[in-house]
């Protein structure tokens, strides 16, 4: 490839000279249509510069792209010594190259002088004895002010890119017989000069895939965009083939997704990549998907794997997840089916604890575990499902389900405190949700829950303090008081009296609801006259 692309070595930096004409020193920028420089010799006032003739054309960014990108081709008349002709023939209207390079690097002024000064000599050049003609001078001008000059072979350039083929053909038709075959093409507003250069160099590579392996995925996406912009079909196909075969990071995935949303490629070439980026839910059995996931977790026998999967699935299903919600919405009925299954298993374990049921249907590996451990596992599963329901605001029906567990409530009173306190962990989570305004349900549902499980909570509070398992007891005390205050004052009376008797007997083994009790007292008696007035109405 080095024989096909020639970049001249930088000349040794000379000591600074005095300011003079640009053709001898680049202390002043060369004259161009964008940066005109007045002639040092005075001219008659009636003289007017010639206006360059323009013909506008545009080129697709990809073989099937609807987005169009302009490319500038500046062709100089023979005999010029300027790297950019003062009066160029513009083949196409200047327009920005697509913004595809977040890490743009501009060439500094000294480097620009060196690169530009390489093009002072005119005419077609031949490299050594290889016979390769460098009859195209490609001038890349960066957005940051840098520039890069490449001398290329027109046959390879035309065969690789239909955009450059059109520019070269247009030049040849305009300047046939002029005595010089050197074609100048200028590309303005290049975001990243190095990426554009690498894309051009791929046209002269025998093994493009090997070159892509060296530059990596992130750079390959940049090269893909430039290749699509100049209609370098072989480069586009090679980049897509490479990208489909390698794994991506999240940053690379988002970059590729953005590129594919802005460019339209042939379906056959991008089918495999799109299949990795997007999914059609109609093509997979998405029905009961959430049920399958949570059922697998609640029946998992390995504690470490179960905890890891719980964290994973909860993070994916919660509404605050960073992941996009392109999948179908979660079916509430499926989650409640798994909840009911876990509650039934918990009832069966307490029946086993009381001797009423031996649970012979359980696997031998599960039966070998202590009963307390199996009860704790089911409680963890219920609380985990309840967290998902609360996050998605689907937990109202669970309040009714838990309040109707009469059999479990009966066995709670007959069980050992070392076992039964596990049940109160579920009640504690519901009380906290009610008291912190995360759970909204009917007054009848709140009353049923508190009448059923408030007294068991008073009995198990001491054990919960010793075996917290992540439970914040101060938050629980505050939430219990707030939950009681959501009931009618007359209903609060019975529950507060029950707490008062328990607290006076067991002290710190019971929750401290003094603050909520004071509020109830003030509302019930200190404002009694107002209450009587309202009731009389």
Coordinates of C-alpha atoms in Angstrom, one line a residue:
X1 CA 0.0 0.0 0.0
X2 CA 2.9 2.3 0.6
X3 CA 3.6 2.2 -3.1
X4 CA 0.1 3.3 -3.9
X5 CA -0.2 6.2 -1.4
X6 CA 2.6 8.6 -1.0
X7 CA 2.9 11.1 1.8
X8 CA 6.0 13.3 1.5
X9 CA 8.3 13.5 4.5
X10 CA 8.2 16.7 6.4
X11 CA 11.1 19.1 5.5
X12 CA 13.5 20.2 8.1
X13 CA 12.2 23.2 9.9
X14 CA 14.0 26.4 8.8
X15 CA 14.7 29.4 10.9
X16 CA 11.9 32.0 10.7
X17 CA 12.1 34.4 7.8
X18 CA 10.8 37.9 7.3
X19 CA 7.2 38.3 6.1
X20 CA 7.0 38.0 2.3
X21 CA 4.9 36.6 -0.6
X22 CA 3.0 33.3 0.4
X23 CA 4.5 31.3 -2.5
X24 CA 7.9 31.5 -0.8
X25 CA 6.8 31.5 2.9
X26 CA 3.7 30.4 4.6
X27 CA 3.8 33.2 7.2
X28 CA 0.6 34.4 5.4
X29 CA -2.1 32.0 4.6
X30 CA -2.3 31.0 0.9
X31 CA -4.9 32.8 -1.2
X32 CA -8.1 30.8 -1.7
X33 CA -11.8 31.6 -2.3
X34 CA -12.3 31.3 1.5
X35 CA -9.2 33.4 2.4
X36 CA -8.5 36.0 -0.3
X37 CA -5.2 38.0 0.0
X38 CA -4.9 41.2 -1.9
X39 CA -2.1 41.4 -4.5
X40 CA 0.9 43.4 -3.2
X41 CA 1.0 45.3 -6.5
X42 CA -1.6 47.9 -6.9
X43 CA -4.2 47.2 -9.5
X44 CA -6.4 49.6 -11.4
X45 CA -9.7 50.3 -9.5
X46 CA -11.8 49.1 -12.5
X47 CA -10.4 45.5 -12.2
X48 CA -12.8 42.9 -10.8
X49 CA -11.8 39.3 -9.9
X50 CA -13.4 36.5 -11.9
X51 CA -16.3 34.6 -10.4
X52 CA -15.7 30.9 -10.4
X53 CA -18.3 28.9 -12.2
X54 CA -20.2 26.4 -10.1
X55 CA -22.2 23.3 -10.9
X56 CA -24.0 21.7 -7.9
X57 CA -24.2 17.9 -7.4
X58 CA -24.8 15.8 -4.3
X59 CA -24.0 12.2 -3.5
X60 CA -25.7 9.6 -1.3
X61 CA -24.1 8.7 2.0
X62 CA -24.6 5.0 1.3
X63 CA -25.7 2.8 -1.5
X64 CA -29.3 3.2 -0.4
X65 CA -29.1 6.4 1.6
X66 CA -31.7 9.1 1.6
X67 CA -29.2 11.5 3.3
X68 CA -27.1 13.5 0.9
X69 CA -23.6 14.8 1.5
X70 CA -21.8 17.4 -0.7
X71 CA -18.2 16.9 -1.6
X72 CA -15.9 19.7 -3.0
X73 CA -13.6 18.9 -6.0
X74 CA -11.3 21.7 -6.9
X75 CA -9.4 21.2 -10.2
X76 CA -6.6 23.5 -11.0
X77 CA -5.5 24.7 -14.4
X78 CA -2.1 23.4 -15.5
X79 CA 1.1 25.3 -14.8
X80 CA 0.0 26.6 -11.4
X81 CA 2.4 26.4 -8.5
X82 CA -0.2 27.1 -5.8
X83 CA -1.5 24.1 -3.8
X84 CA -5.0 25.7 -4.1
X85 CA -5.8 27.6 -7.3
X86 CA -7.1 31.2 -6.7
X87 CA -9.8 30.6 -9.3
X88 CA -10.8 26.9 -8.9
X89 CA -13.5 25.1 -10.8
X90 CA -15.9 23.8 -8.1
X91 CA -17.3 20.5 -9.1
X92 CA -19.9 20.4 -6.3
X93 CA -21.3 22.8 -3.8
X94 CA -19.4 22.9 -0.4
X95 CA -21.4 21.2 2.4
X96 CA -20.3 19.7 5.7
X97 CA -19.1 16.1 5.9
X98 CA -21.3 14.1 8.3
X99 CA -20.4 14.5 12.0
X100 CA -19.1 11.1 12.9
X101 CA -15.9 11.7 14.9
X102 CA -16.3 12.6 18.6
X103 CA -12.5 12.6 19.0
X104 CA -11.5 15.0 16.2
X105 CA -7.9 16.1 16.0
X106 CA -6.8 19.1 14.0
X107 CA -3.3 19.5 12.6
X108 CA -1.3 22.4 14.0
X109 CA -0.3 25.4 11.9
X110 CA 3.4 24.3 11.5
X111 CA 2.3 20.8 10.3
X112 CA -0.2 22.4 8.0
X113 CA 2.6 24.5 6.4
X114 CA 4.7 21.4 5.9
X115 CA 1.9 19.4 4.4
X116 CA 0.7 22.2 2.2
X117 CA 4.2 23.0 1.0
X118 CA 4.6 19.5 -0.3
X119 CA 2.1 20.3 -3.1
X120 CA 4.0 23.2 -4.7
X121 CA 5.2 21.3 -7.7
X122 CA 2.7 20.5 -10.5
X123 CA 2.1 17.6 -12.8
X124 CA 1.7 13.8 -12.6
X125 CA 4.4 12.0 -10.7
X126 CA 5.7 8.5 -10.9
X127 CA 7.0 6.5 -8.0
X128 CA 10.4 5.0 -8.6
X129 CA 10.4 2.0 -11.0
X130 CA 7.0 0.8 -10.0
X131 CA 5.3 2.7 -12.7
X132 CA 2.5 3.9 -10.4
X133 CA 1.1 7.3 -11.3
X134 CA 0.0 9.7 -8.6
X135 CA -2.3 11.8 -10.7
X136 CA -4.8 12.9 -8.0
X137 CA -4.0 15.3 -5.2
X138 CA -6.6 15.0 -2.4
X139 CA -6.6 17.9 0.0
X140 CA -8.5 17.3 3.3
X141 CA -9.3 20.4 5.3
X142 CA -10.3 19.9 8.9
X143 CA -12.9 21.8 10.9
X144 CA -10.2 22.8 13.4
X145 CA -8.1 24.5 10.7
X146 CA -5.7 21.6 10.0
X147 CA -5.2 20.1 6.6
X148 CA -3.7 16.9 5.0
X149 CA -2.6 16.3 1.4
X150 CA -2.6 12.9 -0.1
X151 CA -1.3 12.0 -3.6
X152 CA -3.2 9.1 -5.0
X153 CA -3.8 6.9 -8.1
X154 CA -6.9 7.9 -10.0
X155 CA -7.7 4.3 -11.2
X156 CA -7.8 2.9 -7.7
X157 CA -9.7 5.9 -6.3
X158 CA -12.3 5.7 -9.1
X159 CA -12.7 2.0 -8.9
X160 CA -13.3 2.2 -5.1
X161 CA -15.6 5.2 -4.7
X162 CA -18.3 6.3 -7.1
X163 CA -18.1 9.8 -5.6
X164 CA -14.5 10.3 -6.4
X165 CA -15.0 8.5 -9.8
X166 CA -17.5 11.2 -10.7
X167 CA -15.2 14.0 -9.7
X168 CA -12.3 12.6 -11.6
X169 CA -14.4 12.0 -14.7
X170 CA -15.7 15.5 -14.6
X171 CA -12.2 16.9 -14.4
X172 CA -11.0 14.8 -17.3
X173 CA -13.9 15.9 -19.5
X174 CA -13.2 19.6 -18.7
X175 CA -9.4 19.5 -19.0
X176 CA -8.7 17.1 -21.8
X177 CA -5.8 18.3 -23.9
X178 CA -4.8 20.9 -21.4
X179 CA -1.3 19.4 -21.0
X180 CA -1.7 18.3 -17.3
X181 CA -3.5 15.3 -15.9
X182 CA -3.1 16.2 -12.2
X183 CA -6.5 16.4 -10.6
X184 CA -7.1 18.3 -7.4
X185 CA -9.9 17.4 -5.1
X186 CA -10.6 19.3 -1.9
X187 CA -12.8 18.0 1.0
X188 CA -13.7 20.7 3.5
X189 CA -15.1 20.5 7.0
X190 CA -13.6 17.1 7.8
X191 CA -14.3 16.3 11.4
X192 CA -11.4 13.9 11.9
X193 CA -8.5 14.0 9.3
X194 CA -7.0 10.7 10.5
X195 CA -10.2 8.7 10.1
X196 CA -10.7 10.0 6.6
X197 CA -7.1 9.2 5.7
X198 CA -7.5 5.7 7.1
X199 CA -10.6 5.2 5.0
X200 CA -8.8 6.3 1.9
X201 CA -5.9 3.9 2.7
X202 CA -8.3 1.0 2.9
X203 CA -8.9 1.4 -0.8
X204 CA -5.3 0.4 -1.4
X205 CA -5.3 -2.5 1.1
X206 CA -5.4 -6.1 -0.2
X207 CA -6.7 -7.4 3.2
X208 CA -9.1 -4.9 4.7
X209 CA -10.3 -7.3 7.4
X210 CA -6.7 -7.5 8.8
X211 CA -6.5 -3.8 8.9
X212 CA -9.8 -3.5 10.7
X213 CA -8.6 -5.9 13.4
X214 CA -5.8 -3.4 14.3
X215 CA -8.0 -0.3 14.5
X216 CA -10.7 -1.8 16.7
X217 CA -14.5 -1.5 16.9
X218 CA -14.8 2.2 17.9
X219 CA -12.6 3.4 15.0
X220 CA -14.2 0.9 12.6
X221 CA -17.6 2.6 13.2
X222 CA -16.0 6.0 12.2
X223 CA -14.5 4.4 9.1
X224 CA -17.9 2.9 8.3
X225 CA -19.5 6.3 8.3
X226 CA -16.9 7.9 6.1
X227 CA -17.1 4.9 3.7
X228 CA -20.8 5.3 3.4
X229 CA -20.4 9.0 2.8
X230 CA -18.0 8.6 -0.2
X231 CA -19.8 5.4 -1.4
X232 CA -16.9 3.1 -0.7
X233 CA -18.9 -0.1 -1.1
X234 CA -16.1 -2.5 -0.4
X235 CA -15.2 -0.6 2.8
X236 CA -18.8 -0.6 4.0
X237 CA -19.2 -4.3 3.5
X238 CA -15.9 -5.1 5.2
X239 CA -16.7 -2.8 8.2
X240 CA -20.2 -4.4 8.6
X241 CA -18.8 -7.9 8.4
X242 CA -16.2 -7.1 11.0
X243 CA -18.6 -5.4 13.4
X244 CA -21.1 -8.3 13.2
X245 CA -18.4 -10.8 14.2
X246 CA -17.0 -9.1 17.3
X247 CA -18.5 -8.2 20.7
X248 CA -19.3 -4.5 21.5
X249 CA -19.1 -2.4 24.6
X250 CA -22.1 -0.4 25.6
X251 CA -20.5 2.8 24.3
X252 CA -19.7 1.1 20.9
X253 CA -23.2 -0.3 20.8
X254 CA -24.8 3.1 21.2
X255 CA -22.5 4.6 18.6
X256 CA -23.4 1.9 16.1
X257 CA -27.1 2.2 16.9
X258 CA -26.9 6.0 16.2
X259 CA -25.1 5.4 13.0
X260 CA -27.6 2.9 11.7
X261 CA -30.5 5.2 12.6
X262 CA -29.0 8.0 10.4
X263 CA -27.8 5.9 7.4
X264 CA -29.8 3.4 5.4
X265 CA -27.9 0.4 4.2
X266 CA -28.9 -2.6 2.2
X267 CA -31.0 -5.0 4.3
X268 CA -28.9 -8.0 3.3
X269 CA -25.7 -6.4 4.6
X270 CA -27.1 -5.2 7.9
X271 CA -29.5 -8.0 8.8
X272 CA -27.2 -9.8 11.2
X273 CA -26.2 -6.6 13.0
X274 CA -29.7 -5.4 13.3
X275 CA -30.7 -8.8 14.7
X276 CA -28.1 -8.1 17.5
X277 CA -29.5 -4.6 18.2
X278 CA -33.3 -5.1 18.0
X279 CA -35.7 -7.8 18.7
X280 CA -39.2 -8.5 17.5
X281 CA -41.3 -9.7 20.5
X282 CA -43.7 -11.4 18.1
X283 CA -40.9 -13.8 17.2
X284 CA -40.2 -15.1 20.7
X285 CA -42.5 -16.6 23.3
X286 CA -42.9 -13.5 25.5
X287 CA -46.1 -14.7 27.1
X288 CA -45.6 -15.3 30.9
X289 CA -42.0 -14.2 30.6
X290 CA -42.0 -12.5 34.0
X291 CA -43.7 -15.5 35.5
X292 CA -41.0 -17.8 34.2
X293 CA -38.2 -15.6 35.6
X294 CA -39.6 -15.1 39.1
X295 CA -40.7 -18.7 39.3
X296 CA -37.2 -19.9 38.5
X297 CA -35.8 -17.6 41.2
X298 CA -38.2 -18.5 44.0
X299 CA -37.5 -22.2 43.4
X300 CA -33.8 -21.9 43.2
X301 CA -32.0 -24.0 45.8
X302 CA -28.6 -22.3 45.8
X303 CA -28.7 -19.3 48.1
X304 CA -25.9 -17.3 46.4
X305 CA -27.3 -17.8 43.0
X306 CA -30.8 -16.9 44.2
X307 CA -29.6 -13.6 45.7
X308 CA -27.6 -12.7 42.6
X309 CA -30.6 -13.4 40.3
X310 CA -33.0 -11.5 42.6
X311 CA -30.8 -8.4 42.3
X312 CA -30.5 -8.8 38.6
X313 CA -34.2 -9.3 37.8
X314 CA -35.4 -6.7 40.2
X315 CA -33.1 -4.1 38.6
X316 CA -34.4 -5.0 35.2
X317 CA -38.1 -5.0 36.0
X318 CA -38.2 -1.9 38.3
X319 CA -39.6 1.3 36.7
X320 CA -36.5 3.2 37.6
X321 CA -34.2 0.9 35.7
X322 CA -31.7 2.5 33.3
X323 CA -32.6 0.0 30.7
X324 CA -35.1 0.9 28.0
X325 CA -38.6 -0.6 28.4
X326 CA -39.0 -2.1 24.9
X327 CA -40.3 -5.3 26.2
X328 CA -44.0 -5.9 26.8
X329 CA -45.4 -4.7 30.1
X330 CA -45.3 -7.1 33.1
X331 CA -48.5 -9.1 33.7
X332 CA -49.7 -8.5 37.2
X333 CA -51.6 -11.8 37.3
X334 CA -48.5 -13.7 36.6
X335 CA -46.7 -12.1 39.6
X336 CA -49.6 -12.8 41.9
X337 CA -49.7 -16.4 40.8
X338 CA -46.1 -16.8 42.0
X339 CA -46.9 -14.8 45.2
X340 CA -49.7 -17.1 46.0
X341 CA -47.5 -20.1 45.5
X342 CA -44.9 -18.7 47.9
X343 CA -47.6 -18.0 50.5
X344 CA -49.0 -21.5 50.2
X345 CA -45.5 -22.9 50.6
X346 CA -45.1 -20.8 53.8
X347 CA -48.3 -22.2 55.1
X348 CA -47.1 -25.7 54.4
X349 CA -43.9 -25.1 56.3
X350 CA -45.8 -23.9 59.4
X351 CA -48.0 -27.0 59.1
X352 CA -44.9 -29.1 59.1
X353 CA -43.6 -27.2 62.1
X354 CA -46.8 -28.0 64.0
X355 CA -46.7 -31.6 62.9
X356 CA -49.9 -31.4 60.8
X357 CA -48.0 -32.0 57.5
X358 CA -44.8 -33.8 56.7
X359 CA -44.2 -32.2 53.2
X360 CA -43.1 -35.6 51.7
X361 CA -43.4 -34.1 48.2
X362 CA -40.4 -31.9 48.7
X363 CA -37.1 -33.0 47.2
X364 CA -34.7 -34.8 49.5
X365 CA -32.1 -32.0 49.2
X366 CA -34.7 -29.5 50.3
X367 CA -35.9 -31.7 53.2
X368 CA -32.3 -32.0 54.5
X369 CA -32.2 -28.2 55.3
X370 CA -33.4 -26.9 58.6
X371 CA -37.0 -25.8 58.8
X372 CA -36.1 -22.3 59.9
X373 CA -33.9 -21.9 56.9
X374 CA -36.7 -23.0 54.5
X375 CA -39.2 -20.6 56.2
X376 CA -36.7 -17.8 55.9
X377 CA -36.2 -18.5 52.2
X378 CA -40.0 -18.3 51.5
X379 CA -40.3 -15.1 53.4
X380 CA -37.4 -13.6 51.4
X381 CA -39.1 -14.6 48.2
X382 CA -42.4 -13.0 49.3
X383 CA -40.7 -9.8 50.3
X384 CA -38.7 -9.7 47.0
X385 CA -41.9 -10.1 45.0
X386 CA -43.5 -7.4 47.2
X387 CA -40.7 -5.0 46.3
X388 CA -41.4 -5.5 42.6
X389 CA -45.2 -5.0 43.2
X390 CA -44.6 -1.8 45.2
X391 CA -42.2 -0.4 42.6
X392 CA -44.8 -0.9 39.9
X393 CA -47.7 0.2 42.1
X394 CA -49.4 -3.2 41.9
X395 CA -49.4 -4.2 45.6
X396 CA -53.0 -3.2 46.6
X397 CA -54.3 -6.7 46.1
X398 CA -51.4 -8.2 48.1
X399 CA -52.8 -6.3 51.2
X400 CA -56.0 -8.2 50.9
X401 CA -54.2 -11.5 50.2
X402 CA -52.1 -11.1 53.4
X403 CA -55.0 -10.0 55.5
X404 CA -57.0 -13.1 54.6
X405 CA -54.3 -15.6 55.8
X406 CA -56.4 -16.8 58.7
X407 CA -54.8 -20.3 58.9
X408 CA -51.3 -18.8 58.9
X409 CA -52.4 -16.4 61.6
X410 CA -53.8 -19.2 63.7
X411 CA -50.5 -21.2 63.4
X412 CA -48.5 -18.1 64.3
X413 CA -50.0 -18.0 67.8
X414 CA -49.1 -21.7 68.3
X415 CA -45.5 -21.6 66.9
X416 CA -42.2 -20.9 68.6
X417 CA -41.1 -17.2 68.6
X418 CA -37.9 -18.3 66.9
X419 CA -39.9 -19.3 63.9
X420 CA -43.0 -17.2 63.9
X421 CA -41.1 -13.8 63.8
X422 CA -40.3 -14.6 60.2
X423 CA -43.9 -14.0 59.3
X424 CA -43.9 -10.6 60.8
X425 CA -41.1 -9.6 58.4
X426 CA -43.7 -9.6 55.7
X427 CA -46.1 -7.5 57.8
X428 CA -43.3 -5.1 58.6
X429 CA -42.7 -4.4 54.9
X430 CA -46.4 -3.7 54.4
X431 CA -46.6 -1.4 57.4
X432 CA -43.5 0.5 56.2
X433 CA -45.1 0.9 52.7
X434 CA -48.3 2.2 54.2
X435 CA -46.6 4.6 56.6
X436 CA -44.2 6.0 54.0
X437 CA -46.9 6.6 51.4
X438 CA -45.6 4.0 49.0
X439 CA -48.7 1.9 49.2
X440 CA -52.2 3.3 48.6
X441 CA -55.2 1.1 49.3
X442 CA -58.8 1.3 50.6
X443 CA -59.6 2.1 54.2
X444 CA -61.2 -1.3 54.6
X445 CA -58.0 -3.1 53.3
X446 CA -55.8 -1.1 55.7
X447 CA -58.2 -1.9 58.6
X448 CA -58.2 -5.6 57.8
X449 CA -54.4 -5.7 57.6
X450 CA -53.9 -3.9 60.9
X451 CA -56.6 -5.9 62.8
X452 CA -55.0 -9.2 61.6
X453 CA -51.3 -8.6 62.0
X454 CA -50.8 -5.6 64.4
X455 CA -50.9 -7.8 67.5
X456 CA -48.5 -10.5 66.1
X457 CA -46.1 -7.6 65.3
X458 CA -46.2 -6.5 68.9
X459 CA -45.3 -10.0 70.0
X460 CA -42.5 -10.5 67.5
X461 CA -41.0 -7.0 67.7
X462 CA -38.3 -8.1 70.2
X463 CA -37.1 -10.9 67.9
X464 CA -37.1 -8.5 64.9
X465 CA -34.8 -6.2 66.8
X466 CA -32.4 -9.1 67.4
X467 CA -32.6 -10.6 63.9
X468 CA -33.2 -7.5 61.8
X469 CA -32.0 -9.0 58.4
X470 CA -31.8 -5.5 56.9
X471 CA -34.9 -4.1 58.6
X472 CA -34.7 -0.5 60.0
X473 CA -36.5 -0.7 63.3
X474 CA -36.8 3.1 63.7
X475 CA -38.4 3.4 60.3
X476 CA -40.7 0.5 61.3
X477 CA -41.8 2.2 64.5
X478 CA -42.6 5.4 62.8
X479 CA -44.4 3.7 59.9
X480 CA -46.6 1.6 62.3
X481 CA -47.7 4.8 64.0
X482 CA -48.4 6.6 60.7
X483 CA -50.3 3.5 59.4
X484 CA -52.6 3.5 62.5
X485 CA -53.3 7.2 62.1
X486 CA -54.8 6.5 58.6
X487 CA -57.7 4.7 60.2
X488 CA -60.9 6.3 61.6
X489 CA -60.3 7.6 65.1
X490 CA -62.7 5.0 66.6
X491 CA -60.8 2.2 65.0
X492 CA -57.5 3.6 66.1
X493 CA -58.8 3.5 69.7
X494 CA -58.8 -0.3 70.0
X495 CA -55.4 -0.7 68.4
X496 CA -53.7 2.0 70.4
X497 CA -55.1 0.5 73.7
X498 CA -53.7 -2.8 72.6
X499 CA -50.3 -1.3 72.1
X500 CA -50.5 0.7 75.4
X501 CA -51.1 -2.5 77.4
X502 CA -48.3 -4.4 75.6
X503 CA -45.8 -1.6 75.9
X504 CA -46.5 -1.1 79.6
X505 CA -45.8 -4.8 80.1
X506 CA -42.8 -5.5 77.9
X507 CA -41.3 -2.1 77.4
X508 CA -38.6 -2.0 74.7
X509 CA -39.6 -5.4 73.4
X510 CA -42.6 -3.5 71.9
X511 CA -42.5 -0.7 69.3
X512 CA -42.5 2.8 70.7
X513 CA -45.6 4.5 69.3
X514 CA -45.8 7.3 71.8
X515 CA -45.7 10.1 69.1
X516 CA -48.6 8.6 67.1
X517 CA -50.5 8.0 70.4
X518 CA -50.1 11.7 71.3
X519 CA -51.5 12.7 67.9
X520 CA -54.5 10.3 68.3
X521 CA -55.1 11.8 71.8
X522 CA -55.0 15.3 70.5
X523 CA -57.4 14.6 67.7
X524 CA -59.8 12.6 69.8
X525 CA -60.1 14.8 73.0
X526 CA -58.4 18.2 72.8
X527 CA -60.5 19.0 69.8
X528 CA -63.5 17.1 71.0
X529 CA -65.8 20.2 70.9
X530 CA -65.1 20.6 67.2
X531 CA -65.7 16.9 66.6
X532 CA -69.1 17.1 68.4
X533 CA -70.0 20.1 66.4
X534 CA -69.2 18.3 63.1
X535 CA -71.1 15.2 64.1
X536 CA -74.2 17.2 65.1
X537 CA -74.4 18.5 61.6

